[in-house]
Amino acid sequence: MIDVCLLGTGGMMPLPYRALTSLMLRYNGSSLLVDCGEATQIQVRRRGWSFNPIDVILITHFHADHISGLPGMLLAMGNSDREEPVTIVGPKGIENVVRSLLVIAPRLPFEVKFIELDSEKDEEVLELIGLRVKAFKVNHNMLCYGYSFELDRAGRFDAEAATNLGLPVQMWSRLQNGETVEYDGNVFTSDMVMGPPRKGLKITYTTDTRPTDKIAEEAAGSDIFICEGMYGEQDEESISKAKEKKHMTMYEAAEIAKKAQPKEMWLTHYSPSMIKPEQYFDAVTEIFPRTVISKDRRTVELKFEEE
């Protein structure tokens, strides 16, 4: 089970009614934050969640609306009595950028560690808070990454097969956990008693980019595909602005979702000039019906499919 909360849905600048885009995942007692613009900690508080369990913060790129809230967030975490290290992941230069921001928050009660993504690679896979995280390059006007999060699910345990092999019940859990065991002079591996892997959970998050084939590739099979839809107008000016600033329209996002076929797409990162994103719902869902015009703090509890 993964709790997913899109803390804010705004781009460029926070508004009285819309916070900057940020995502928070909770899994197995730990939390992971993606992007941290101004006042992100307020959204965490409004959602009723805690700062203390945030073990990892992922940054997509170094524009202010995605990173300038870090000092306040880290101070809030320190004030929540956190003492364990926090890991910050991001593009090349992440440590220098964050150290510069932390001039105004110099005394934190915990260590800050860094993982700098390799700018020579188009994608990179990490294991964080028990999830497999893939960082992949997107097409913005500076180095920028999207992220996919996956939780695998093992196959079903075959008790009958274990019994037929003569294995005592005390050894079953070890095989379920992927261990190899020896018993009565024989070696037994987990594949001898486990069925094929079952469908796990997947979330893909991307903002600040032009459409790319890689985004569609990563969004394929996702339970939730979170994608920017900065502009809702279909006029030439909005399309030209999206291309110039390397952002996406809602309709371009919907075309990616149509190709990738996630279970659901949540639009986010709206332009400050977009007062009512929901007015474009009908036009966007004509392209991809399972589109959600997200609002701040949209939350879902993702669970494995029932069998």
Coordinates of C-alpha atoms in Angstrom, one line a residue:
M1 CA 0.0 0.0 0.0
I2 CA 1.3 3.5 -0.9
D3 CA -0.4 6.8 0.1
V4 CA -0.1 9.3 -2.7
C5 CA -0.8 13.1 -2.1
L6 CA -0.3 15.8 -4.8
L7 CA 0.3 18.5 -2.3
G8 CA 0.1 21.4 -4.7
T9 CA -0.9 21.9 -8.4
G10 CA 0.5 25.3 -9.3
G11 CA 3.4 26.3 -11.5
M12 CA 5.7 29.3 -11.4
M13 CA 4.3 31.0 -8.3
P14 CA 2.1 30.1 -5.4
L15 CA -1.4 31.6 -5.3
P16 CA -3.8 32.1 -2.4
Y17 CA -5.9 29.2 -3.7
R18 CA -3.2 27.0 -5.3
A19 CA 0.2 25.9 -3.9
L20 CA 3.2 25.0 -6.0
T21 CA 3.4 21.5 -7.4
S22 CA 4.8 18.9 -5.0
L23 CA 4.2 15.2 -4.5
M24 CA 4.4 13.2 -1.3
L25 CA 4.4 9.4 -1.0
R26 CA 4.1 7.4 2.2
Y27 CA 5.1 3.7 2.3
N28 CA 5.9 1.4 5.2
G29 CA 6.3 4.1 7.8
S30 CA 8.5 6.3 5.6
S31 CA 7.8 9.3 3.4
L32 CA 9.3 10.6 0.2
L33 CA 8.8 14.1 -1.2
V34 CA 9.2 15.2 -4.8
D35 CA 9.9 18.8 -5.4
C36 CA 9.7 21.5 -2.7
G37 CA 8.6 25.0 -3.8
E38 CA 7.8 27.8 -1.5
A39 CA 5.5 26.9 1.5
T40 CA 5.3 23.2 0.7
Q41 CA 5.4 22.5 4.4
I42 CA 2.1 24.3 4.8
Q43 CA 0.5 21.8 2.4
V44 CA 1.9 18.9 4.4
R45 CA 0.4 20.4 7.5
R46 CA -3.0 21.1 5.8
R47 CA -3.1 17.5 4.7
G48 CA -2.6 16.4 8.3
W49 CA 0.6 14.5 7.6
S50 CA 3.9 14.7 9.5
F51 CA 7.2 16.1 8.4
N52 CA 9.2 13.7 10.6
P53 CA 9.0 10.6 8.4
I54 CA 10.3 12.3 5.3
D55 CA 13.5 10.3 4.6
V56 CA 14.0 11.3 1.0
I57 CA 13.5 14.5 -1.1
L58 CA 13.7 14.2 -4.9
I59 CA 14.2 17.4 -6.9
T60 CA 13.3 17.5 -10.6
H61 CA 15.3 20.6 -11.5
F62 CA 16.6 23.8 -10.1
H63 CA 13.9 26.3 -11.0
A64 CA 12.7 28.2 -7.9
D65 CA 9.1 26.9 -7.9
H66 CA 10.5 23.4 -7.4
I67 CA 13.3 23.9 -4.9
S68 CA 13.1 27.2 -3.1
G69 CA 11.0 25.8 -0.2
L70 CA 13.7 23.4 0.9
P71 CA 15.1 25.6 3.8
G72 CA 11.7 26.0 5.3
M73 CA 10.9 22.3 4.9
L74 CA 14.1 21.1 6.5
L75 CA 13.7 23.6 9.4
A76 CA 10.1 22.2 9.8
M77 CA 11.5 18.7 9.9
G78 CA 14.1 19.7 12.5
N79 CA 11.3 21.3 14.6
S80 CA 9.5 18.0 14.5
D81 CA 12.3 16.4 16.4
R82 CA 13.8 14.5 13.5
E83 CA 17.3 13.4 14.1
E84 CA 17.8 10.7 11.4
P85 CA 19.7 11.7 8.2
V86 CA 17.7 13.0 5.2
T87 CA 18.7 12.1 1.6
I88 CA 18.2 14.7 -1.2
V89 CA 18.4 13.4 -4.8
G90 CA 18.6 15.6 -7.8
P91 CA 20.4 16.7 -11.0
K92 CA 24.2 17.3 -11.2
G93 CA 25.1 20.1 -8.8
I94 CA 22.3 19.3 -6.2
E95 CA 24.6 19.5 -3.2
N96 CA 26.1 22.9 -4.1
V97 CA 22.6 24.3 -4.8
V98 CA 21.1 23.0 -1.5
R99 CA 24.2 24.0 0.5
S100 CA 23.7 27.5 -0.8
L101 CA 20.1 27.6 0.2
L102 CA 20.9 26.2 3.6
V103 CA 22.9 29.4 4.5
I104 CA 19.6 30.5 6.0
A105 CA 19.1 27.2 7.8
P106 CA 22.6 26.4 9.1
R107 CA 21.8 24.4 12.2
L108 CA 19.8 21.3 11.4
P109 CA 19.6 18.5 14.0
F110 CA 20.1 15.9 11.3
E111 CA 22.6 15.1 8.6
V112 CA 21.7 15.9 5.0
K113 CA 23.1 13.4 2.5
F114 CA 23.1 13.8 -1.3
I115 CA 22.7 11.6 -4.3
E116 CA 23.7 13.4 -7.5
L117 CA 22.2 11.9 -10.7
D118 CA 24.7 11.1 -13.4
S119 CA 24.1 13.7 -16.2
E120 CA 25.7 11.4 -18.7
K121 CA 22.9 8.9 -18.3
D122 CA 19.4 9.3 -19.7
E123 CA 18.0 7.3 -16.8
E124 CA 19.1 5.9 -13.4
V125 CA 17.5 3.5 -11.0
L126 CA 17.7 3.8 -7.2
E127 CA 16.2 1.9 -4.3
L128 CA 14.6 4.4 -1.8
I129 CA 12.3 3.7 1.1
G130 CA 11.6 0.3 -0.2
L131 CA 10.5 1.5 -3.7
R132 CA 12.3 1.2 -7.0
V133 CA 12.8 4.7 -8.3
K134 CA 13.7 5.5 -11.8
A135 CA 14.9 9.0 -12.7
F136 CA 14.7 9.8 -16.4
K137 CA 15.6 12.9 -18.4
V138 CA 12.8 15.0 -19.9
N139 CA 12.9 18.0 -22.3
H140 CA 13.0 21.3 -20.4
N141 CA 15.2 24.4 -20.9
M142 CA 17.5 23.1 -18.2
L143 CA 18.5 19.6 -17.0
C144 CA 15.3 18.1 -15.6
Y145 CA 14.1 14.7 -14.5
G146 CA 10.8 12.8 -14.3
Y147 CA 10.5 10.0 -11.7
S148 CA 8.7 6.7 -11.7
F149 CA 8.1 4.7 -8.4
E150 CA 7.4 1.0 -8.4
L151 CA 6.5 -1.5 -5.7
D152 CA 6.9 -5.1 -6.8
R153 CA 4.6 -7.9 -5.7
A154 CA 5.9 -11.4 -5.4
G155 CA 4.0 -14.4 -6.7
R156 CA 1.6 -16.4 -4.6
F157 CA 3.1 -19.0 -2.3
D158 CA 2.2 -22.5 -3.3
A159 CA 1.7 -24.4 0.0
E160 CA 0.9 -27.6 -1.8
A161 CA 4.2 -27.5 -3.7
A162 CA 6.1 -26.9 -0.5
T163 CA 4.3 -29.8 1.2
N164 CA 5.0 -32.1 -1.8
L165 CA 8.7 -31.2 -1.5
G166 CA 8.7 -32.4 2.1
L167 CA 9.6 -28.9 3.5
P168 CA 8.7 -28.3 7.1
V169 CA 6.4 -25.3 7.7
Q170 CA 9.2 -23.5 9.6
M171 CA 11.1 -23.0 6.3
W172 CA 8.2 -21.7 4.3
S173 CA 8.6 -18.0 5.3
R174 CA 12.3 -18.0 4.3
L175 CA 11.5 -19.2 0.8
Q176 CA 8.7 -16.7 0.6
N177 CA 11.3 -14.0 1.3
G178 CA 13.5 -15.2 -1.6
E179 CA 16.0 -17.1 0.5
T180 CA 17.6 -20.4 -0.5
V181 CA 17.4 -23.1 2.1
E182 CA 19.0 -26.5 2.7
Y183 CA 17.1 -29.4 4.2
D184 CA 17.7 -33.1 4.4
G185 CA 20.7 -32.9 2.1
N186 CA 18.8 -30.9 -0.6
V187 CA 18.8 -27.3 -1.7
F188 CA 15.5 -25.5 -2.3
T189 CA 15.0 -22.1 -4.0
S190 CA 12.0 -19.8 -3.8
D191 CA 11.0 -20.3 -7.4
M192 CA 10.2 -23.9 -6.5
V193 CA 7.3 -22.8 -4.3
M194 CA 6.4 -19.3 -5.6
G195 CA 4.1 -18.5 -8.5
P196 CA 5.0 -15.8 -11.1
P197 CA 5.3 -12.2 -10.0
R198 CA 1.9 -10.4 -9.7
K199 CA 1.1 -6.9 -10.7
G200 CA 2.7 -4.3 -8.4
L201 CA 2.1 -0.6 -8.0
K202 CA 3.5 2.2 -10.2
I203 CA 3.4 6.0 -10.1
T204 CA 5.0 8.3 -12.7
Y205 CA 5.5 12.0 -12.1
T206 CA 6.7 14.6 -14.6
T207 CA 6.5 18.3 -14.9
D208 CA 8.3 21.1 -16.9
T209 CA 8.9 19.4 -20.2
R210 CA 7.8 19.1 -23.8
P211 CA 6.2 15.8 -24.7
T212 CA 8.7 12.9 -25.3
D213 CA 8.5 9.3 -26.1
K214 CA 10.3 8.5 -22.9
I215 CA 7.5 10.0 -20.8
A216 CA 5.0 7.7 -22.6
E217 CA 7.2 4.8 -22.1
E218 CA 7.5 5.4 -18.3
A219 CA 3.8 6.2 -17.9
A220 CA 2.8 2.9 -19.5
G221 CA 1.5 0.5 -16.8
S222 CA 1.2 3.3 -14.2
D223 CA -1.6 3.3 -11.7
I224 CA -1.3 7.1 -11.6
F225 CA 0.5 9.3 -14.2
I226 CA 1.0 12.8 -12.8
C227 CA 1.8 15.2 -15.6
E228 CA 1.9 18.9 -16.1
G229 CA -0.9 20.6 -18.0
M230 CA 0.3 24.2 -17.8
Y231 CA -1.9 25.6 -20.5
G232 CA -5.6 24.8 -21.2
E233 CA -6.2 27.2 -24.1
Q234 CA -5.9 25.8 -27.6
D235 CA -5.0 29.0 -29.3
E236 CA -1.7 29.6 -31.2
E237 CA -0.3 31.9 -28.5
S238 CA -0.6 29.3 -25.7
I239 CA 0.8 26.5 -28.0
S240 CA 3.7 28.8 -29.0
K241 CA 4.4 29.7 -25.3
A242 CA 4.4 26.1 -24.3
K243 CA 7.0 25.3 -27.0
E244 CA 9.1 28.3 -26.3
K245 CA 9.2 27.7 -22.5
K246 CA 9.3 23.9 -22.9
H247 CA 6.1 23.2 -21.1
M248 CA 3.1 21.2 -22.0
T249 CA -0.6 21.9 -22.8
M250 CA -3.3 19.8 -21.2
Y251 CA -4.0 18.2 -24.6
E252 CA -0.3 17.2 -25.2
A253 CA -0.4 15.6 -21.8
A254 CA -3.6 13.8 -22.7
E255 CA -2.0 12.5 -26.0
I256 CA 0.8 11.0 -23.9
A257 CA -1.7 9.3 -21.6
K258 CA -3.6 8.0 -24.6
K259 CA -0.5 6.4 -25.9
A260 CA 0.7 5.1 -22.5
Q261 CA -2.7 4.0 -21.1
P262 CA -2.2 4.5 -17.4
K263 CA -5.1 3.7 -15.1
E264 CA -5.5 7.4 -14.4
M265 CA -3.8 10.7 -15.3
W266 CA -3.7 13.6 -12.8
L267 CA -3.0 17.0 -14.4
T268 CA -0.9 19.5 -12.4
H269 CA 1.5 22.5 -12.7
Y270 CA -1.1 24.9 -13.9
S271 CA -0.1 28.4 -15.1
P272 CA -1.0 31.2 -12.7
S273 CA -3.1 32.7 -15.4
M274 CA -5.3 29.6 -15.4
I275 CA -8.1 30.4 -13.0
K276 CA -10.4 27.4 -13.5
P277 CA -8.5 24.4 -14.9
E278 CA -11.7 22.3 -14.7
Q279 CA -13.3 24.3 -17.6
Y280 CA -11.1 22.3 -19.9
F281 CA -12.2 18.9 -18.6
D282 CA -14.5 18.0 -21.5
A283 CA -12.0 18.8 -24.2
V284 CA -9.2 16.9 -22.4
T285 CA -11.2 13.8 -21.6
E286 CA -12.2 13.5 -25.2
I287 CA -8.5 12.6 -25.8
F288 CA -8.0 10.6 -22.6
P289 CA -11.2 9.8 -20.6
R290 CA -9.4 8.8 -17.4
T291 CA -8.0 12.3 -16.8
V292 CA -8.4 14.1 -13.4
I293 CA -8.1 17.9 -13.2
S294 CA -6.3 17.8 -9.9
K295 CA -6.7 20.1 -7.0
D296 CA -4.3 20.7 -4.2
R297 CA -3.9 17.8 -1.7
R298 CA -5.6 15.2 -3.9
T299 CA -4.9 12.0 -2.1
V300 CA -5.4 8.3 -2.9
E301 CA -4.4 5.1 -1.1
L302 CA -3.0 2.7 -3.7
K303 CA -3.5 -1.0 -3.0
F304 CA -2.6 -4.2 -4.8
E305 CA -5.3 -5.5 -7.0
E306 CA -7.6 -8.1 -5.5
E307 CA -7.3 -11.6 -7.0

